Coordinates of C-alpha atoms in Angstrom, one line a residue:
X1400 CA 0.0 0.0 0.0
X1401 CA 1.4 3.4 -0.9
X1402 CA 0.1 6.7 0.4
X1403 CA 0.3 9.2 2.6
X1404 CA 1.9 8.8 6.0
X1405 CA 2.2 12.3 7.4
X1406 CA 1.0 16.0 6.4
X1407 CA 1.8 19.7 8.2
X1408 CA 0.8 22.8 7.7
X1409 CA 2.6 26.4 7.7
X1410 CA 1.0 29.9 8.0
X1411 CA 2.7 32.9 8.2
X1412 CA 1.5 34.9 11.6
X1413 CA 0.4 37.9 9.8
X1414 CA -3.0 39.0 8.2
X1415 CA -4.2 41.9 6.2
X1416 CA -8.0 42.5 6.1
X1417 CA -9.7 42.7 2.4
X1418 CA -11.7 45.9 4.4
X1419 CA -8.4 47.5 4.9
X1420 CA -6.8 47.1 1.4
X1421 CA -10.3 48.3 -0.3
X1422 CA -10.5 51.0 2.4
X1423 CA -7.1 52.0 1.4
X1424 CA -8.0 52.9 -2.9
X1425 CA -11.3 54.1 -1.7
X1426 CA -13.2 51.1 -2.6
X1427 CA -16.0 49.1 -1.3
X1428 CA -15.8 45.5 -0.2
X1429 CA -18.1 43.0 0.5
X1430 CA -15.4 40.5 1.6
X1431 CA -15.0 40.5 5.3
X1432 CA -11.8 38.1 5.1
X1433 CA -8.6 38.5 5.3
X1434 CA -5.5 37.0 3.1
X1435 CA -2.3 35.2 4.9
X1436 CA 0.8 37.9 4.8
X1437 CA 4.1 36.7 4.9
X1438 CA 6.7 38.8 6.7
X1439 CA 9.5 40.6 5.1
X1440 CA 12.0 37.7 5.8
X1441 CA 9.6 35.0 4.3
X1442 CA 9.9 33.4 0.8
X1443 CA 7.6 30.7 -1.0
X1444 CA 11.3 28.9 0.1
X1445 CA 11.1 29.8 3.3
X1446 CA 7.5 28.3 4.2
X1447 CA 8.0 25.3 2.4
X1448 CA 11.1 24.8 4.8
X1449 CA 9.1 25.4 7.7
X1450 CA 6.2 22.9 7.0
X1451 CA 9.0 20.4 5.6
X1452 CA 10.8 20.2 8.7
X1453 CA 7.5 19.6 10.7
X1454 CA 7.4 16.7 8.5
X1455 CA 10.6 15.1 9.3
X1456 CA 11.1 15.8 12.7
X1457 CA 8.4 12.9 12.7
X1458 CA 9.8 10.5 10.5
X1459 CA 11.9 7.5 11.9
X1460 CA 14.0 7.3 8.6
X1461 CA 14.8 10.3 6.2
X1462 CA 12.7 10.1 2.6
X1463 CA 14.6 8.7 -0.4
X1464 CA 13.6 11.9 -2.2
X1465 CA 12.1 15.4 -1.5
X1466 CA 9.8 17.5 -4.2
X1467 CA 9.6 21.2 -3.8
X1468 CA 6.8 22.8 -5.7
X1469 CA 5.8 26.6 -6.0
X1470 CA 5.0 29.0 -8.5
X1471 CA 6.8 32.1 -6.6
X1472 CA 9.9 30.3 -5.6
X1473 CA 12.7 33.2 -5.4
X1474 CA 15.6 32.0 -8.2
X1475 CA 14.4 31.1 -11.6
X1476 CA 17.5 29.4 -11.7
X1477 CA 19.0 27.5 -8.3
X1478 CA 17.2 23.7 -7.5
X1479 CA 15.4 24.7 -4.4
X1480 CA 14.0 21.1 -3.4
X1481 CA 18.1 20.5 -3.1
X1482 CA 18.4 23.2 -0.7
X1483 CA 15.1 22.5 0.8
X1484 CA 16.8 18.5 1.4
X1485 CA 19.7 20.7 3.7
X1486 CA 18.1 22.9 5.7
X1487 CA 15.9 19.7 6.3
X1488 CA 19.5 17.7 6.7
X1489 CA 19.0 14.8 4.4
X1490 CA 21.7 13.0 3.3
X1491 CA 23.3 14.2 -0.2
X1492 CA 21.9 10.8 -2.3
X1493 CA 18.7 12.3 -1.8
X1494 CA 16.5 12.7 -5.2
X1495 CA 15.4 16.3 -5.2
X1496 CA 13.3 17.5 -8.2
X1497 CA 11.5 20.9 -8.5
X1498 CA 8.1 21.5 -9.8
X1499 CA 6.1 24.7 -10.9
X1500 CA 4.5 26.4 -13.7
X1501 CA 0.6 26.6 -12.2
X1502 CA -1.1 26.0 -8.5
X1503 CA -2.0 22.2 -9.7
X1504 CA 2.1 21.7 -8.8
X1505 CA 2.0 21.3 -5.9
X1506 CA -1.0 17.7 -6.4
X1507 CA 0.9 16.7 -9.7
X1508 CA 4.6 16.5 -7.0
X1509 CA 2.5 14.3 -4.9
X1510 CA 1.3 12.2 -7.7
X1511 CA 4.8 11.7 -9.0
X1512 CA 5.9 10.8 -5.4
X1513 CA 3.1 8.2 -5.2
X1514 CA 4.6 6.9 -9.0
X1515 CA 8.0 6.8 -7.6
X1516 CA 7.7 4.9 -4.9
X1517 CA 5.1 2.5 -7.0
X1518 CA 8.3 1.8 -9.1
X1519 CA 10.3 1.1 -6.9
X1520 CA 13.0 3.8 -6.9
X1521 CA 12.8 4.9 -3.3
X1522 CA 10.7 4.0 -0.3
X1523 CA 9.2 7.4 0.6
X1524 CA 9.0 10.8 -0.5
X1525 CA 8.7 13.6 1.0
X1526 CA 6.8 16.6 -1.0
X1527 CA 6.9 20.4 0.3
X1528 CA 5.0 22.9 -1.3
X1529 CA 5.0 26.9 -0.8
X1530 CA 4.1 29.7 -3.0
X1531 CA 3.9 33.8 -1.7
X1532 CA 2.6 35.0 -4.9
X1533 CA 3.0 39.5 -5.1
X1534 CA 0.2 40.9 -6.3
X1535 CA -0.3 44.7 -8.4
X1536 CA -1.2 47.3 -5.8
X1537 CA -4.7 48.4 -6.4
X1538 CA -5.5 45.0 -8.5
X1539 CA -8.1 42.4 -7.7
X1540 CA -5.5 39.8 -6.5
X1541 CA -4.4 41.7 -3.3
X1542 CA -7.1 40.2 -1.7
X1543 CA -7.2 37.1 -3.5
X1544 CA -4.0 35.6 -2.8
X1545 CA -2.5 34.5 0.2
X1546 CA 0.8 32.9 1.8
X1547 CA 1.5 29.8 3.3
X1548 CA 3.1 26.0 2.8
X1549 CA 2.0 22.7 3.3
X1550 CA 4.6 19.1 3.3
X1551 CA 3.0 15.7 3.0
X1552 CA 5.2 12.6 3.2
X1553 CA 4.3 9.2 0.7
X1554 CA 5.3 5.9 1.6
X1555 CA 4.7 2.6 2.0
X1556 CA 4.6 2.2 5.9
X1557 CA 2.4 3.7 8.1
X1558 CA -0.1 5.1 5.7
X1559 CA -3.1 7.0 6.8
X1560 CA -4.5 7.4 3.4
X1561 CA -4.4 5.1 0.1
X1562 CA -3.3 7.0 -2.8
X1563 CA -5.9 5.0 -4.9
X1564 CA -5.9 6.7 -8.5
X1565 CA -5.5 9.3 -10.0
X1566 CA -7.1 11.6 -13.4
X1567 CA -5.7 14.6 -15.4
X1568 CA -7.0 16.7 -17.7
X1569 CA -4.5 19.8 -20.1
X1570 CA -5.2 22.4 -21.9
X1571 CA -4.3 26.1 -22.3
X1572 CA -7.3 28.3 -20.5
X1573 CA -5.7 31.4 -19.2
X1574 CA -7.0 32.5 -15.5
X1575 CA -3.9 33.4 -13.8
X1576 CA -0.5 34.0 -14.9
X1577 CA 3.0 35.7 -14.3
X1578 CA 5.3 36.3 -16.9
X1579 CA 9.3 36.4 -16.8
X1580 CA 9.4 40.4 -16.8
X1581 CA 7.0 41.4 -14.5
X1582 CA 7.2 40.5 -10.2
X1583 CA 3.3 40.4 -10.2
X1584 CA 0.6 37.8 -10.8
X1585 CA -1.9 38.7 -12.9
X1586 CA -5.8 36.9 -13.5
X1587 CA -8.8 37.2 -15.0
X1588 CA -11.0 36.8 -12.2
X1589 CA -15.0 36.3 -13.2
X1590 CA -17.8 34.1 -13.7
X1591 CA -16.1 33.2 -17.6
X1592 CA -13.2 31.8 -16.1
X1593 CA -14.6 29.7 -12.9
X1594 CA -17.3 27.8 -15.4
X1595 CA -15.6 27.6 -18.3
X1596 CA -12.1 26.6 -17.3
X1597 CA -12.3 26.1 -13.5
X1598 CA -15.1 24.3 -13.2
X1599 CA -15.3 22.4 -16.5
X1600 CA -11.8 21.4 -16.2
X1601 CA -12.4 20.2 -12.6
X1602 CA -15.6 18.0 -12.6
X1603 CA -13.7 16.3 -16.6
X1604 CA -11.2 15.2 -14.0
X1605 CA -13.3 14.4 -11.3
X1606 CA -15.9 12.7 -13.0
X1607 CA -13.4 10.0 -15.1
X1608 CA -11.5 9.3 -11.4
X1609 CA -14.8 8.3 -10.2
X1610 CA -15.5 6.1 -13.5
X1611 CA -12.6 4.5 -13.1
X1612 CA -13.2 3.2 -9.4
X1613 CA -16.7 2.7 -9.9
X1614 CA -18.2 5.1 -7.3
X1615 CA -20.7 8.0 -6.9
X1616 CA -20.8 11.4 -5.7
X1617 CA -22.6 10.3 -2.6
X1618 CA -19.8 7.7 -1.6
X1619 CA -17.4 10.9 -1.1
X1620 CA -16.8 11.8 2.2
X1621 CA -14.8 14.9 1.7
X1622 CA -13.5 16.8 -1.6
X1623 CA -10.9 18.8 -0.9
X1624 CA -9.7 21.6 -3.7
X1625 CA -7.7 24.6 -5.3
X1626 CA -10.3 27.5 -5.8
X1627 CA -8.6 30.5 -6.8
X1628 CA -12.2 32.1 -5.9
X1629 CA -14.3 30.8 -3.3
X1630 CA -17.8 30.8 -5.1
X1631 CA -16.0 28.5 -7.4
X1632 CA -15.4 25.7 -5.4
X1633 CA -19.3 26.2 -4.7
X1634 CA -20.2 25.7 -8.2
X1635 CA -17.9 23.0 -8.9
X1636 CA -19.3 20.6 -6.2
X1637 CA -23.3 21.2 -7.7
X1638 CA -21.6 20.4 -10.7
X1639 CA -20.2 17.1 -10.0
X1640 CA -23.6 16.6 -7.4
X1641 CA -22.0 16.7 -4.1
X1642 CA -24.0 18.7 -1.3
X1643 CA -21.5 22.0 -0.4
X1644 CA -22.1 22.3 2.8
X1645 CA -21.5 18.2 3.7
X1646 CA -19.0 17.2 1.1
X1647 CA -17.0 20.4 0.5
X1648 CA -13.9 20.0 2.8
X1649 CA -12.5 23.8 4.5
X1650 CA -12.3 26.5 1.7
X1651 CA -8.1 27.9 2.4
X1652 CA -9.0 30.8 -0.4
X1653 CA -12.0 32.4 2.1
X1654 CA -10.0 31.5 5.1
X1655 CA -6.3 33.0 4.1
X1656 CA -6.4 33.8 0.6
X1657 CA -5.5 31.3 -2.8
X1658 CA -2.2 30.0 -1.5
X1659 CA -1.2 28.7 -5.0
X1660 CA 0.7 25.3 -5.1
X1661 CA -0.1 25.0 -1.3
X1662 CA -3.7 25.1 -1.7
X1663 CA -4.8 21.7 -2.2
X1664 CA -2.7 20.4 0.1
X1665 CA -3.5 22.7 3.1
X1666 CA -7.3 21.8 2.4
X1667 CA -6.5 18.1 1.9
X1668 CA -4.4 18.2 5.2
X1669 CA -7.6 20.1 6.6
X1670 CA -10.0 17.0 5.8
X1671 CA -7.6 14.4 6.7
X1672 CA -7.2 16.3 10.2
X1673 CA -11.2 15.7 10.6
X1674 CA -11.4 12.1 8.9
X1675 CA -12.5 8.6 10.0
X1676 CA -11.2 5.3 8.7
X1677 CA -12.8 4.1 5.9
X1678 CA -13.6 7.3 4.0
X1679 CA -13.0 7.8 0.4
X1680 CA -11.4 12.0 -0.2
X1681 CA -10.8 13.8 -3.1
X1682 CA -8.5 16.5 -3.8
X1683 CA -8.2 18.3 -6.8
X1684 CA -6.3 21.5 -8.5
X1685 CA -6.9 23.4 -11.3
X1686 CA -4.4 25.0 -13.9
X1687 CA -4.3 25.4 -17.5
X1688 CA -6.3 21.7 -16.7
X1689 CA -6.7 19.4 -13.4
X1690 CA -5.3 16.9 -11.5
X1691 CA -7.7 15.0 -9.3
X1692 CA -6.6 12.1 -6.8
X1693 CA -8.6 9.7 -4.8
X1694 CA -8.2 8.5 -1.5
X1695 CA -8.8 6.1 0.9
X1696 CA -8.4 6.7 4.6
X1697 CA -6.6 3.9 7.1
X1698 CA -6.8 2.8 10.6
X1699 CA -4.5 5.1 11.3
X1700 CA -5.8 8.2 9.8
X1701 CA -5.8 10.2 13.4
X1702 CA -2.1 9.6 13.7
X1703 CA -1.5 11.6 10.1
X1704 CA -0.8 15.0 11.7
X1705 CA 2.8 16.2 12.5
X1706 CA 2.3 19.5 14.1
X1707 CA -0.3 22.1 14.6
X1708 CA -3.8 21.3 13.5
X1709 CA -5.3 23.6 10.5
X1710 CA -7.6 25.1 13.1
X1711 CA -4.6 26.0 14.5
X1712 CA -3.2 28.1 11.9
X1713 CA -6.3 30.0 11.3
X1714 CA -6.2 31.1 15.2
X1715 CA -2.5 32.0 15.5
X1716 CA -2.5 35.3 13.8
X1717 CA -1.7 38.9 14.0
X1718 CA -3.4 41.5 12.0
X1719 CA -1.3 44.3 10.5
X1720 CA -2.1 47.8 11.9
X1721 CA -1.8 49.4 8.3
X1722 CA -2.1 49.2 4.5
X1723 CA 0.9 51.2 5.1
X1724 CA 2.7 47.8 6.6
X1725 CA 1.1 45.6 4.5
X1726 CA 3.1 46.8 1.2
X1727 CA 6.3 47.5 3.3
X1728 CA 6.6 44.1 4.4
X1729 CA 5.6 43.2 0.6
X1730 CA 9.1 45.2 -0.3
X1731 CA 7.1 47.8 -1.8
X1732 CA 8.9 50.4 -0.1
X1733 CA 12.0 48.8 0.9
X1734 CA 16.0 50.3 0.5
X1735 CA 17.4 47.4 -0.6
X1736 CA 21.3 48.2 0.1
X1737 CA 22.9 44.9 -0.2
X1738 CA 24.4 43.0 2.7
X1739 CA 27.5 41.2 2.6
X1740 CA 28.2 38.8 -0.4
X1741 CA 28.3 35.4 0.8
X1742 CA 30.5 33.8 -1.5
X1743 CA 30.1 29.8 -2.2
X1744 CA 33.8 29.1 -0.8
X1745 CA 32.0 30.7 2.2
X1746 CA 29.0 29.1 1.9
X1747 CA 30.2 25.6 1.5
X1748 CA 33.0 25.7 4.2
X1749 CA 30.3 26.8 6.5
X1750 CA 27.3 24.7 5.1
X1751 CA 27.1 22.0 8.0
X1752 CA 26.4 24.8 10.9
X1753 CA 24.8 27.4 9.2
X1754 CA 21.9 25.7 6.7
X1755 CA 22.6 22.4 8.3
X1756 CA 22.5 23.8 11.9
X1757 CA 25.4 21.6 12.9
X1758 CA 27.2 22.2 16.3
X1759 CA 29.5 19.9 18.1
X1760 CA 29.7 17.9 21.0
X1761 CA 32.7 16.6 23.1
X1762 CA 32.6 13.0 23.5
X1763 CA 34.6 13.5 26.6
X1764 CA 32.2 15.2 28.4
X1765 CA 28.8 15.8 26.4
X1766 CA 29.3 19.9 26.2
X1767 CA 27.5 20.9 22.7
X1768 CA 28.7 24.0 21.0
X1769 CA 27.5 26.5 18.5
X1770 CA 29.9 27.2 16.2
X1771 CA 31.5 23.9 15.9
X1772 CA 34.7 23.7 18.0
X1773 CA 37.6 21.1 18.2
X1774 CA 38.4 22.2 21.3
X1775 CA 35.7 21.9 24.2
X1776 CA 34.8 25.1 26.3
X1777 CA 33.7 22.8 29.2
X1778 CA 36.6 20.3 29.7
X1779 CA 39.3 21.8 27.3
X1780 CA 39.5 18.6 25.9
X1781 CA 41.1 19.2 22.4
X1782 CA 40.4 17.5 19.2
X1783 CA 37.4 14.9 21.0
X1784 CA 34.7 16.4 19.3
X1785 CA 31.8 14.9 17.2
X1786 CA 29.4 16.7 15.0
X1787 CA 25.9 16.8 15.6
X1788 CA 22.4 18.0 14.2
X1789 CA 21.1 20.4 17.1
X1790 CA 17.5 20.6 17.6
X1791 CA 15.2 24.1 16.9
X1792 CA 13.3 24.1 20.3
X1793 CA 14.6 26.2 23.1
X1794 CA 14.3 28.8 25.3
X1795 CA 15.7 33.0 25.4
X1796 CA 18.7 33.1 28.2
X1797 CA 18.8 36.6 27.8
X1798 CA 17.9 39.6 25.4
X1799 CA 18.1 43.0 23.7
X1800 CA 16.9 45.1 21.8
X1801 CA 18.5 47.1 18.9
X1802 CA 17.4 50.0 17.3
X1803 CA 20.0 50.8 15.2
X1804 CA 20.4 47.6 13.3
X1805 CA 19.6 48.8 9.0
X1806 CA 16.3 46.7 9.1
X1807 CA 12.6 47.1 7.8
X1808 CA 11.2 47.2 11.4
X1809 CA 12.4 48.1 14.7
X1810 CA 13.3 47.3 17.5
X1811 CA 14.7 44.2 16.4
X1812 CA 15.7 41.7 19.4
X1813 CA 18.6 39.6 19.0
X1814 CA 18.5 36.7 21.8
X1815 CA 20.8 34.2 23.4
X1816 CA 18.7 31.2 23.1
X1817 CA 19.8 27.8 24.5
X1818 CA 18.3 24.5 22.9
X1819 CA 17.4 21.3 23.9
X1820 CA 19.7 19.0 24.1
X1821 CA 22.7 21.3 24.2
X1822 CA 24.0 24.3 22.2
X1823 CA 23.6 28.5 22.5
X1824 CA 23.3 30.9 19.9
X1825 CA 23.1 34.0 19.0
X1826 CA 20.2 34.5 17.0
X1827 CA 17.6 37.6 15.6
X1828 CA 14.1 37.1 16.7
X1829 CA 11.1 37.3 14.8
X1830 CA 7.4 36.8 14.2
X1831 CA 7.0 38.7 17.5
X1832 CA 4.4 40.3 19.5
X1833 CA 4.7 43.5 21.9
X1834 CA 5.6 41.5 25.3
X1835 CA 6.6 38.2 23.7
X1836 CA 10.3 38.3 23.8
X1837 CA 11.7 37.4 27.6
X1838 CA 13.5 35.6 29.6
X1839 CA 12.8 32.0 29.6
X1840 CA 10.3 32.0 26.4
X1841 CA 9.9 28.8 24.5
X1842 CA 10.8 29.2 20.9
X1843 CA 11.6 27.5 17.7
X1844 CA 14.5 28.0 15.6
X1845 CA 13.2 28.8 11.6
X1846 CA 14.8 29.2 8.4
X1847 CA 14.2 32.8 7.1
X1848 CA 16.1 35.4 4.5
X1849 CA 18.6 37.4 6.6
X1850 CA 19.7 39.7 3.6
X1851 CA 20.5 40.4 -0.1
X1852 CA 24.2 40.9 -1.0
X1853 CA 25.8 40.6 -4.5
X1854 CA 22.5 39.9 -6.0
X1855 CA 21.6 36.9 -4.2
X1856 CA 19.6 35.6 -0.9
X1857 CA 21.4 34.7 1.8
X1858 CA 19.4 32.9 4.6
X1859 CA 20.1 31.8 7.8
X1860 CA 18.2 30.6 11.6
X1861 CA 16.1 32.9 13.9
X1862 CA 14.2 32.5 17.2
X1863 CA 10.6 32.7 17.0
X1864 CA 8.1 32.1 19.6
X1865 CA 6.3 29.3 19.9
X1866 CA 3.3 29.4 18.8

């Protein structure tokens, strides 16, 4: 049986109201929701790191390969699922592919992961998507699109759902689109496009997936899909005769905005978070066609979940105070003046602690350090070291706060925070409220942009607390 074993989720903290951005160009809105913001050191990288390591901090065994999908990733040339495999510190024979083009990427990476391990080139799979998609001031798609990740691992053992078939459906229909010269995602948003590509192209897919296994729309518990607008999803379940308000699994587009490649997957986790043994799910995503997969859930489809819950996500927030805030943390507004270049001789001699988060312990007397050390700041034992993977839960030692650091807000804390298990570093914090940062305050490490320098990103671990 191949399938899924285990799914997380990832959120960014911050929300911007669709009141607020309307209020802000003088228009009306009917839209009471809000759209996920990532903050000015998240990427579509970055969140698919974050939900990716959720992942494999609860597997027993690293996955033979890792699939990164996203429409928005930040190089348009640079294999991300590789760097995606180190920060997640996976050995180097790990397969990495990337996948992209549309917000059906992120289903079609966990179809191929389901065909890879069917023919028998690895064992699991780990698949990690993310997307933070910019859209135009003043356009339609500011409150359409929102941020976030979602990671789903496929293998063999310890499945929670049967990845039981699958349908596609291609062909060009434009709806959304971003083209090589321009940072901005464009759409035609509208009744034309939801009925005659979303919804057609949907319920083709739909419909010949549930031909081919011989049920009915009443034998589906849950569908679970991409909607790039709400009422979409709506008219896509009348469509295929499924009852909206039973059958429909959690709408992510009214609830954070379209998160793209993440989309499916964040709904699909949604469903599987609520499901009981024995239930048949479909999740599908639309783009320039569908892809549609069918589901069967296990015995063990309570133990699916590795980390916070998606009712979680849609709780821990922070609204932005401003419109203002909103396109500053968007880099609307923002001096970029370079940071230090961070050359690949640099990068590579320093790989193992800095992406890796290496540190080393003394096998003499068990002191772990941050940066790795040969000799031992406990016992002065020289040369007894062994390096280690450090873990990303700990707690502030101390504090302070700088308000001269060149940075797009401030005060910016920087933290002493020791970890579990050993180790002390010297870290930023981030994804803070006023009050949040003190002494003795859980928090995780994450994986976040630092600066630009010599036109490239250059990324490194902050504190945030837990949430």
């Amino acid at each position: 049986m191949v399938g899924i074993a285990k799914h997380s989720a990832y959120v960014p903290r911050l929300r911007m109201s669709r009141t607020e951005i309307a209020r802000a160009w003088g228009r009306a809105s009917s839209d009471e929701g809000e759209v996920a913001v990532a903050k000015y050191d998240e990427d579509a990288f970055t969140l698919a790191v974050e939900a990716a390591l959720t992942c494999i901090e609860s597997m027993p065994q690293p996955p033979g390969a890792l699939l990164f999908a996203s429409t928005s990733a930040p190089y348009f040339e640079k294999q991300l699922s590789a760097f995606v495999a180190t920060v997640c510190d996976l050995p180097r024979k790990t397969l990495c592919c990337d996948f992209g083009g549309s917000a059906r990427a992120g289903l079609q990476a966990l179809v191929a992961a389901d065909a890879m391990i069917k023919s028998g080139r690895v064992d699991s799979c780990l698949v990690a998507a993310g997307d933070s998609r910019p859209a135009l001031p003043e356009s339609e798609g500011e409150g359409v699109l929102g941020d976030a990740a979602a990671a789903f691992v496929v293998a063999r053992d310890q499945v929670v759902a049967e990845l039981v078939g699958s349908a596609s459906v291609s062909e060009e229909f434009t709806y959304f689109w971003r083209t090589a010269a321009s940072p901005f995602v464009s759409g035609y948003l509208g009744k034309f496009s939801q009925t005659h590509g979303y919804v057609r192209d949907m319920a083709e897919a739909i419909n010949a997936l549930l031909a081919e296994a011989g049920l009915k729309p009443k034998d589906i518990a849950k569908l679970a899909c991409h909607a790039p607008e709400p009422r979409a999803a709506v008219d896509l379940a009348r469509k295929l005769g499924l009852d909206p308000k039973e059958q429909l699994g959690p709408l992510v587009t009214s609830a954070i905005g379209s998160a793209g490649t993440a989309e499916c997957l964040l709904a699909l986790g949604a469903v599987l978070d609520e499901a009981e043994p024995g239930q048949w799910i479909l999740a599908a995503a639309f783009g320039e066609g569908a892809d549609a997969i069918l589901l069967r859930t296990t015995a063990l489809v309570a133990e699916g979940r590795a980390g916070n819950p998606w009712k979680h996500w849609l709780d821990a927030k922070q609204h932005l105070p401003s419109y203002q805030k909103y396109l500053k943390y968007r880099g609307m507004f923002r001096d970029n003046e370079g940071g230090e270049v961070i050359t690949n001789v640099l990068e590579h001699k320093e790989l193992a602690q800095n992406v890796r988060l290496h540190g080393s312990r003394c096998k003499s007397c068990g002191m772990v350090q941050y940066p790795m050390a040969q000799v031992c700041i406990s016992c002065r034992m020289a040369g007894n070291t062994e390096e280690v993977r450090l873990s990303r839960a700990g707690t502030i030692f101390t504090y302070t706060m700088d308000y001269l650091i060149p940075n797009v807000e401030h005060p910016l804390p920087m933290a002493v925070v020791d970890l579990e298990g050993g180790g002390r570093l010297y870290l930023q914090v981030t994804d803070f409220a006023e009050g949040e940062v003190d002494v003795g305050r859980p928090v995780t490490l994450t994986f976040r942009r630092l600066h630009e320098g010599g036109g490239n990103y250059n990324y490194f671990w902050k504190a945030r607390p837990v949430r």
